[in-house]
Every structure is written in C-alpha cells, then in structure tokens.
Coordinates of C-alpha atoms in Angstrom, one line a residue:
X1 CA 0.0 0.0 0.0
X2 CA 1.4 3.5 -0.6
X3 CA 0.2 5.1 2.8
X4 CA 1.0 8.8 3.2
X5 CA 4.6 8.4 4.7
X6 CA 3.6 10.7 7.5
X7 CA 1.0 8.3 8.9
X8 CA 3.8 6.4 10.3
X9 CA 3.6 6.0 13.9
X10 CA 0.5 8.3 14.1
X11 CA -2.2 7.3 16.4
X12 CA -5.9 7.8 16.2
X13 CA -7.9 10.4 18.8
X14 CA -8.0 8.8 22.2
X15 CA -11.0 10.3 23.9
X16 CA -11.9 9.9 27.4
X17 CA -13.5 6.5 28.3
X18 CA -17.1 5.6 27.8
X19 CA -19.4 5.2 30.8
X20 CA -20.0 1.2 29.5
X21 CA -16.2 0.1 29.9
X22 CA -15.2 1.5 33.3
X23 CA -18.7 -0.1 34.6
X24 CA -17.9 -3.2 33.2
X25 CA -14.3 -3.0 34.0
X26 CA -14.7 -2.2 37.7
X27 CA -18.3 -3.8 38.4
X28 CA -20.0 -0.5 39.1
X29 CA -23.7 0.3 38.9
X30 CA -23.3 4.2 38.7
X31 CA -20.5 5.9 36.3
X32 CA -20.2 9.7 36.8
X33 CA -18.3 10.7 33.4
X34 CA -16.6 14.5 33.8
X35 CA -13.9 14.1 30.9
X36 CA -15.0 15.2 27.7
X37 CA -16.2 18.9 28.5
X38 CA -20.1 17.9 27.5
X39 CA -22.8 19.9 29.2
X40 CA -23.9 17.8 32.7
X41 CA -27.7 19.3 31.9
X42 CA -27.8 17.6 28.9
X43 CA -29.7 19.9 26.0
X44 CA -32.7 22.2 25.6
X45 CA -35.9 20.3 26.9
X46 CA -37.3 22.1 23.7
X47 CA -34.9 19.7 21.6
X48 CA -36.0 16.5 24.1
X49 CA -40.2 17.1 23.4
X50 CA -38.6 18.0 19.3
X51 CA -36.8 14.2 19.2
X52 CA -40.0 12.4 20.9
X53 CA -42.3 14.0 18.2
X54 CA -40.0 14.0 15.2
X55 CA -41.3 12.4 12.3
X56 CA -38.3 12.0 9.7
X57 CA -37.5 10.0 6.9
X58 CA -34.7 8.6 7.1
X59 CA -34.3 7.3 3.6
X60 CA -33.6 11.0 2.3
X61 CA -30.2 12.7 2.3
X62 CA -30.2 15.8 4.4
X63 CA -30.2 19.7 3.1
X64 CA -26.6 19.5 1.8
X65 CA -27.0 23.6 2.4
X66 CA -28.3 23.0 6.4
X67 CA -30.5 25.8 4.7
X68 CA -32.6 26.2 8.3
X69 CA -29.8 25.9 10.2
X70 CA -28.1 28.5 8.0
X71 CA -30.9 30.9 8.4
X72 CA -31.3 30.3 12.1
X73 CA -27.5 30.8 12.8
X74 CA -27.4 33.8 10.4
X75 CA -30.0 35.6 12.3
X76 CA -28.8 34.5 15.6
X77 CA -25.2 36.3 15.0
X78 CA -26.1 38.7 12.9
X79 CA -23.9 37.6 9.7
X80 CA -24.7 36.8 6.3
X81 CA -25.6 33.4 5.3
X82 CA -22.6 33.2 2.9
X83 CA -20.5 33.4 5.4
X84 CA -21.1 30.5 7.2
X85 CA -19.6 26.8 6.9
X86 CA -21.2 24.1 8.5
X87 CA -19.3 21.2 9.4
X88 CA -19.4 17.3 11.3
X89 CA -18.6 18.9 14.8
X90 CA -15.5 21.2 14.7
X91 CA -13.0 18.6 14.2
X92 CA -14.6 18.6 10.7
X93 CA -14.2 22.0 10.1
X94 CA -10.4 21.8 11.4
X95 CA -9.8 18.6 8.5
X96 CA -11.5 20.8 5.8
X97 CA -9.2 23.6 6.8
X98 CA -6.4 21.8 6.9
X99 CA -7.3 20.0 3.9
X100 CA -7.6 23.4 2.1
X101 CA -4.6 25.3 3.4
X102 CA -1.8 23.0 4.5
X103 CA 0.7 20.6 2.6
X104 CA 4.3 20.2 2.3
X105 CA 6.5 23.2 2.2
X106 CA 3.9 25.0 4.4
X107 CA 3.6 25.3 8.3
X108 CA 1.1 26.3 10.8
X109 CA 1.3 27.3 14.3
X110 CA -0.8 26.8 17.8
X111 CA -0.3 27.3 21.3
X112 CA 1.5 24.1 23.2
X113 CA -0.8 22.7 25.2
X114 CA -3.6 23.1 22.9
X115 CA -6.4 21.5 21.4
X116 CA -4.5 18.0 19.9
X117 CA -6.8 18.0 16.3
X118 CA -5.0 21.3 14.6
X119 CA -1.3 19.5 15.0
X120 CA -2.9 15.8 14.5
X121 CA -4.5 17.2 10.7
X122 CA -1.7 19.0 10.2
X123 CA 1.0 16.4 10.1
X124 CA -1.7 14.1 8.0
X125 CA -1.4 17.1 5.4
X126 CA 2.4 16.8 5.4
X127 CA 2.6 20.5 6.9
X128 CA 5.2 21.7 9.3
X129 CA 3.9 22.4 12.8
X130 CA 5.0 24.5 15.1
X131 CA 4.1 24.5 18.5
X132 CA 4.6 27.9 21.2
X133 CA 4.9 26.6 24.5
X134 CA 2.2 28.5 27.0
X135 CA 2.4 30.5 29.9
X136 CA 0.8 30.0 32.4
X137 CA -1.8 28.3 30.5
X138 CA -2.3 31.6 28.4
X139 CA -0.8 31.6 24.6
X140 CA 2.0 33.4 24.5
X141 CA 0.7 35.6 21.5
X142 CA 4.2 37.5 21.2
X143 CA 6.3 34.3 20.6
X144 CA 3.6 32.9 18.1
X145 CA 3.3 36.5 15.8
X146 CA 7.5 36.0 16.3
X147 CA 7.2 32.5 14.7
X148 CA 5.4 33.8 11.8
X149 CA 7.5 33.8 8.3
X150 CA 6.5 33.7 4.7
X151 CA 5.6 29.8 4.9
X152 CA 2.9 30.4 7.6
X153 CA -0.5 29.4 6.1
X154 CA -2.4 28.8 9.7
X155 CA -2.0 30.0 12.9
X156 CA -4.7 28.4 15.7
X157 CA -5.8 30.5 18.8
X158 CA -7.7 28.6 21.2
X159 CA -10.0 30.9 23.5
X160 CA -10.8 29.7 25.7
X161 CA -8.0 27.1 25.6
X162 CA -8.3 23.4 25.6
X163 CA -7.2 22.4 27.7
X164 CA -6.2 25.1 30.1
X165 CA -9.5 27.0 30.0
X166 CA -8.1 30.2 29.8
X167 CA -9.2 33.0 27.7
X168 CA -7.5 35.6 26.0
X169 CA -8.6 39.7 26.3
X170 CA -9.6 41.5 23.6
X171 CA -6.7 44.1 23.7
X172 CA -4.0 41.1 23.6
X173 CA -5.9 39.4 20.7
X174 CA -6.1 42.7 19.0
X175 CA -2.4 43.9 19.2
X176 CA -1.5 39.6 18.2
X177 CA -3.5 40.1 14.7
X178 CA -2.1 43.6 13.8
X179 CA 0.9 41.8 13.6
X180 CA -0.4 38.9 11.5
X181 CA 0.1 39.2 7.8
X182 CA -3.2 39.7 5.8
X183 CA -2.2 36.1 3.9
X184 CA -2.1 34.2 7.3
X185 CA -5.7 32.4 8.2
X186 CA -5.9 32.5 11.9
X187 CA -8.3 30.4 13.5
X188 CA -9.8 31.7 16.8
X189 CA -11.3 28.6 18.2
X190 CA -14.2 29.6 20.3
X191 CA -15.9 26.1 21.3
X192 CA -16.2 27.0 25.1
X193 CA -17.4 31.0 23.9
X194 CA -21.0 30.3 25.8
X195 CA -19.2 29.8 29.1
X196 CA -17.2 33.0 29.2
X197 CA -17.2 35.3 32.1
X198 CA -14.1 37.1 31.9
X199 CA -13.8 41.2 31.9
X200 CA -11.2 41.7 29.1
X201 CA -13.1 39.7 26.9
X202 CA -15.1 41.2 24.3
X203 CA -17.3 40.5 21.2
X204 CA -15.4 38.9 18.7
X205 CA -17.5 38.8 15.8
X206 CA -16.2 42.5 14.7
X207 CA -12.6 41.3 14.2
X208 CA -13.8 39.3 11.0
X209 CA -14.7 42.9 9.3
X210 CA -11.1 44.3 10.6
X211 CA -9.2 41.3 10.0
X212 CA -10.6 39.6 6.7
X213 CA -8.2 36.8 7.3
X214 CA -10.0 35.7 10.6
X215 CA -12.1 32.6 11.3
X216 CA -13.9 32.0 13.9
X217 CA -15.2 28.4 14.9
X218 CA -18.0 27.5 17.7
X219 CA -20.1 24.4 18.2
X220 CA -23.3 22.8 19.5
X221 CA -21.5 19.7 21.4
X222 CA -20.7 21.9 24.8
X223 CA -23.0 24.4 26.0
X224 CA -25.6 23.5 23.9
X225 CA -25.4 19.4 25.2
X226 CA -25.5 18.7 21.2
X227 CA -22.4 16.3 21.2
X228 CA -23.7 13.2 20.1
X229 CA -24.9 15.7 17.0
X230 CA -22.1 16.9 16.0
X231 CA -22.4 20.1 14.6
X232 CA -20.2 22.7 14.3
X233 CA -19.3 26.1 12.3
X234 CA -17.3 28.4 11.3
X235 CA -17.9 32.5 10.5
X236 CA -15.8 34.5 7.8
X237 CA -15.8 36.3 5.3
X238 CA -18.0 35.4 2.1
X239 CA -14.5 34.6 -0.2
X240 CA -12.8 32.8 2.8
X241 CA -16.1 30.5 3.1
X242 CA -16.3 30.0 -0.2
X243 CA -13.0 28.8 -0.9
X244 CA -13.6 26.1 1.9
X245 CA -16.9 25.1 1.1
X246 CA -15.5 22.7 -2.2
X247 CA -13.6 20.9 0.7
X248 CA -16.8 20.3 2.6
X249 CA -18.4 16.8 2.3
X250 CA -21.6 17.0 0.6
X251 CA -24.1 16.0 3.2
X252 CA -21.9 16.3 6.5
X253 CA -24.9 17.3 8.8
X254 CA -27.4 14.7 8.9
X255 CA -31.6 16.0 9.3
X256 CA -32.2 15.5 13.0
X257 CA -28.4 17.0 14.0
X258 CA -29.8 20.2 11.7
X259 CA -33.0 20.2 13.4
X260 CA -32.0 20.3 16.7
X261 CA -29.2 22.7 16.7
X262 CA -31.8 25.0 15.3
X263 CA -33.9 24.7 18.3
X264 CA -31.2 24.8 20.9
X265 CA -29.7 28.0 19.7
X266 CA -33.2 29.6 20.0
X267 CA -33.6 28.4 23.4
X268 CA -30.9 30.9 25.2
X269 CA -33.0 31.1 28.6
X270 CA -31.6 27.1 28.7
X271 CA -28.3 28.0 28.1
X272 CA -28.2 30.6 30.3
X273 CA -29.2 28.5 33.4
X274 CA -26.3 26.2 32.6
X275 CA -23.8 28.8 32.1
X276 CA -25.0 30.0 35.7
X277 CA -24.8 26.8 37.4
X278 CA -21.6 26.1 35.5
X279 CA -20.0 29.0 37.5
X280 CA -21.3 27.9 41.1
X281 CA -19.7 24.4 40.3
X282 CA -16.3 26.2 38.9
X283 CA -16.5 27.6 42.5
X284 CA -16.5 24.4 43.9
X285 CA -13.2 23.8 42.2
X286 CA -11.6 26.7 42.8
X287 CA -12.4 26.7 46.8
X288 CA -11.1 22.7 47.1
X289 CA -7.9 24.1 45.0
X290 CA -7.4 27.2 47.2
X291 CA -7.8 25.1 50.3
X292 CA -5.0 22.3 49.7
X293 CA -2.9 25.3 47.7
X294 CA -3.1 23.5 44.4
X295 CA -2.3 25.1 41.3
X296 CA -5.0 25.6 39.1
X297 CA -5.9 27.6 36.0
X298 CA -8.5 30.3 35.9
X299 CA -11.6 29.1 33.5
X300 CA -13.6 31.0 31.4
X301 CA -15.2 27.4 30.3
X302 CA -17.0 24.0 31.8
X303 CA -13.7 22.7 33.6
X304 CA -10.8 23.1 35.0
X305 CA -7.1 22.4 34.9
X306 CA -5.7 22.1 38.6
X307 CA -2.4 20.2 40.1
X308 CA -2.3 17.3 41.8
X309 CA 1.0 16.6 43.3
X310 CA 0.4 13.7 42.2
X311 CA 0.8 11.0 39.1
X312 CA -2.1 12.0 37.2
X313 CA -2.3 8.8 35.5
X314 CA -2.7 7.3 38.7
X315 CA -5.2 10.3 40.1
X316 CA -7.0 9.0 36.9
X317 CA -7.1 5.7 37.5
X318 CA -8.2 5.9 41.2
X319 CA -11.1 8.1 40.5
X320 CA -11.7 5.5 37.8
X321 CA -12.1 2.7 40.6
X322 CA -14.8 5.3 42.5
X323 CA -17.1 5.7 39.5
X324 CA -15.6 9.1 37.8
X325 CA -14.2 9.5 34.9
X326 CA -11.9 12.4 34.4
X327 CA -8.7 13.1 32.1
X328 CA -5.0 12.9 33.2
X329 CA -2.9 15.9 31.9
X330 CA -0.3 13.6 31.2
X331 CA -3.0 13.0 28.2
X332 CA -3.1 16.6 27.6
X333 CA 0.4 17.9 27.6
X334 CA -0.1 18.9 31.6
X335 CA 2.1 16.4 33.5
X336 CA 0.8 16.2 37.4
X337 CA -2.4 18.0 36.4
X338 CA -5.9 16.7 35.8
X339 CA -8.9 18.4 33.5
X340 CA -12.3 18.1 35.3
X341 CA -15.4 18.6 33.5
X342 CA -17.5 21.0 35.6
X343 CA -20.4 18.9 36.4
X344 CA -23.8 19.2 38.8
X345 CA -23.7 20.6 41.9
X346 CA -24.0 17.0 44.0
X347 CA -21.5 15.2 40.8
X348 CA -18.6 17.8 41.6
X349 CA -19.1 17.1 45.6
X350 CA -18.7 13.8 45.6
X351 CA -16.0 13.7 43.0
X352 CA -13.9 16.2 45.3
X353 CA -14.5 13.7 48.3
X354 CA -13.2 10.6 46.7
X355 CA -10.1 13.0 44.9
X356 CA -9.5 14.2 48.7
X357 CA -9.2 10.3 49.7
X358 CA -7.3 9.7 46.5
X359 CA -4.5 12.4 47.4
X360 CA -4.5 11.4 50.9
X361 CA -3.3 8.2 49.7
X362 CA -1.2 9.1 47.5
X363 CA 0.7 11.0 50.4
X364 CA -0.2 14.8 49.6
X365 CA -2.5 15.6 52.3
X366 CA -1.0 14.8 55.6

C-alpha cells in the first residue's frame, strides 16, 4: 500500500472513556463521566419534546446547504448566510481547513498545550507544525506572531483554551492580529465561547470585518449538550467561506443534528441557566484548590485544569475505581495535572470527596 509516509507511527484520537467500559471493567452500577467537557444538563428540553415527536424520513439525504440551520444561525449572529460553513462537529471544520490550506512546504502554528486535532490534521497534510509553548496556561501571543514567516498558512488560537481554560482579552488578541500578515488564516477557536465570564473579553464577531483573514469556529457539542450531534461552524468572510466550502463533504450534517441545533440556539434562557450553574460548580473547584494550595488555571469554560502533586495517571485511575471518569494531563500535555469537566452541583461534591481520599493516599495531604 502506498500510505501517506507521515501516517507512520500516528495514532488515532483517544478520547476519554465511555461510561459502559469503566462499569464493566470495575463492576459499578453508577459511572459519573466528567472528561469530555459535554454539558452535565444535557440539551434544551425544547430539543427533548422535538426528538420524541419528530417524524423524519430517514431514507432521504439531508439539506446538503443546512438551509434552516443556515438561516437560524445567520439571524442569531447577525452575519450573512454566505458566510457560514457548516461542518461534522468542529474537528470537521479543522480537516476541511487543513485540507484546504496545508501541505508540504507549508507550516502552521498553535499554542502548546492546545487543542491536539490542529497538529494531528496537520501532520496528515504533510505540513510543518509548530508548536509555542504556553504561559501559564495563556498563549503566548508575542512568541507565536514572532514564529510567523513567509511559509505560515495557519496560525490556531484557542479561547478559551483546551485544555487550560483560559481565555485571551480582547486588547492582547487585538495587538496579536495587527501583527499577522493579511495572507495568514488565523483560527480563533471559540468552542467553550458560551461559558465566558471574563472582563477583558469582548465580542469577537467584529474582528472578522477588521481582520478579513480571521475565522472564527464555535459548536453545539458543549453548551448547547449537542455532542452526540455533531455540529459545528465556522464564521468569515464570504470569499474565505467560499473557498472552503468545495472541501466540505456534501451532506456532512445529517436531518435530525440540523433540526436540533436549530432549536437549541433559540432556546438561550436554557443555556443561560447552565452557564449560571456552571460558574457555582467552577467555584466548587476553585475553593477545594485554594484550600489544599493547588495550582489551578483560571476558566472561562466547563472545567478546569488544577495540580495534583500527584501522578495523574494514577489520580485518573483511582477516580476511575470510584465511578468518575476524568482526564489525566499527562494526556493533555499537563504532566501532574488533571482536566475536570464541571459537572452538577451533587456530581462535583462527591467527585472532590473521593479526589481528597485519592490524594490522601497518594501522600499529599497529611
């Protein structure tokens, strides 16, 4: 077989694991799963009573447009239809970019840790990737406009990041794209946008008049408890969308994932409850951090970042053993830390009770 020579060794996406195994594995009746950043509240009940009643025919392809969903989204952010591109969740909107933009001779850069997809597509496409070590879980915007040259094709913000959680403010992002050249896409991944709370943040949808050569990407699979759905999109300009949409699959948003994302974004009173509740639970974090001085990362999103002072792999694996699923940073290019999704109110007490056994057994807590 003549495999793309950069395949070798590559590995596919390891996400967190499902509820089924680690019940089955360790012979538990009740699973609490707080690893893959999905919204605890699940999705609109307006989208539940829509899926009971729904009457589709399955036989047919789906609008290959997402013509509703186009409209809905449109009027929602106040864009243009044209300037939209639909895709199968984000990380199909991150292969059709990568698809479009990168190849050999090329090279793109992203904040280190980051979201895993933009360097894993990259490398498929043959592109050079080069990765700007964070600080303090913030990009360091200065060191990636400095690693810009005349082979740049993508540079990826994350903001919030994953899988830090922090965001970046609007005056930083601002003086980072002045310094962008005009033939550089940049990215500004905004799947966690719903959840921000921070003061230096402002409205990004303006920066795609000022800076024609930004994209920005959001989704349904986090606030909007859409994950098994998998929809996301991105906004541009009309000639930056239309030069992706060839790359698009033709009918990469099946009928009911359409529907329903339709309904969710028109249901904001819903997402504004969780986005509430989401910040009492952060809290919940925070004060279990600030009392056993662990580091952690200030979050604009649905989880956190925090040290251990411990193996994380074996944090993981011991919350594992209690019925909670989490991730280990050593998964997630944070060594000693573990990501928490933030979960209900009762689901992030007693997953801070069995971590506080866990670390006093593992010899941190006296």
């Amino acid at each position: 077989m003549k495999w793309k020579q950069q395949l070798d060794g590559m590995q596919a996406y390891k996400p967190g694991k499902p509820i089924e195994e680690v019940q089955r594995e360790f012979g538990l009746q009740e699973v609490v799963k707080l690893a893959s950043n999905e919204n605890p509240f699940g999705c609109s009940p307006k989208v539940t009573a829509y899926l009971h009643n729904s009457a589709v025919n399955h036989a047919l392809y789906p609008d290959g447009y997402a013509q509703n969903l186009r409209t809905t989204v449109a009027n929602h952010v106040g864009v243009k239809e044209t300037q939209l591109l639909f895709g199968n969740g984000s990380d199909d909107i991150i292969a059709i970019l990568t698809r479009a933009l990168l190849y050999p001779g090329v090279n793109t850069i992203m904040a280190d840790p980051s979201f895993s997809q933009y360097a894993h597509n990259a490398e498929i496409e043959g592109a050079e990737v080069r990765k700007i070590p964070c600080i303090d879980g913030a990009h360091d915007l200065d060191a990636m406009a400095a690693a810009i040259d005349e082979h740049t094709s993508i540079v990826w913000v994350c903001s919030p990041n994953n899988p830090t959680g922090v965001v970046i403010a609007d005056t930083d992002l601002r003086a980072f794209l002045a310094k962008v050249p005009s033939d550089v896409l940049v990215v500004l991944d905004e799947a966690y946008i719903e959840y921000v709370t921070h003061p230096g943040h402002k409205e990004t949808l303006p920066l795609i008049n000022e800076y024609p050569n930004v994209l920005l990407m959001r989704t349904f699979s986090k606030a909007y408890g859409l994950a098994s759905f998998r929809v996301g999109y991105a906004i541009g300009q009309p000639e930056v969308i239309a030069k992706l949409d060839p790359v698009r699959a033709p009918f990469n948003n099946t009928i009911l994932s359409q529907a329903v994302a339709a309904i969710a974004l028109n249901d904001q009173d819903y997402i504004k409850n969780c986005c509430k509740a989401n910040e009492l639970g952060k809290k919940q974090y925070v004060d279990f951090c600030e009392k056993h001085n662990l580091k952690y990362y200030p979050s604009d999103t649905n989880f956190i970042l925090f040290d251990t002072k411990a193996n994380s792999d074996v944090v993981f694996q011991e919350l594992m053993k209690r019925g909670f699923i989490i991730r280990s940073g050593n998964a997630l290019g944070a060594p000693g830390f573990i990501r928490v999704t933030i979960g209900t109110e009762a689901q992030n007490a007693a997953l801070l009770q069995h971590l506080e056994a866990v670390l006093q057994e593992q010899g941190v807590f006296a």
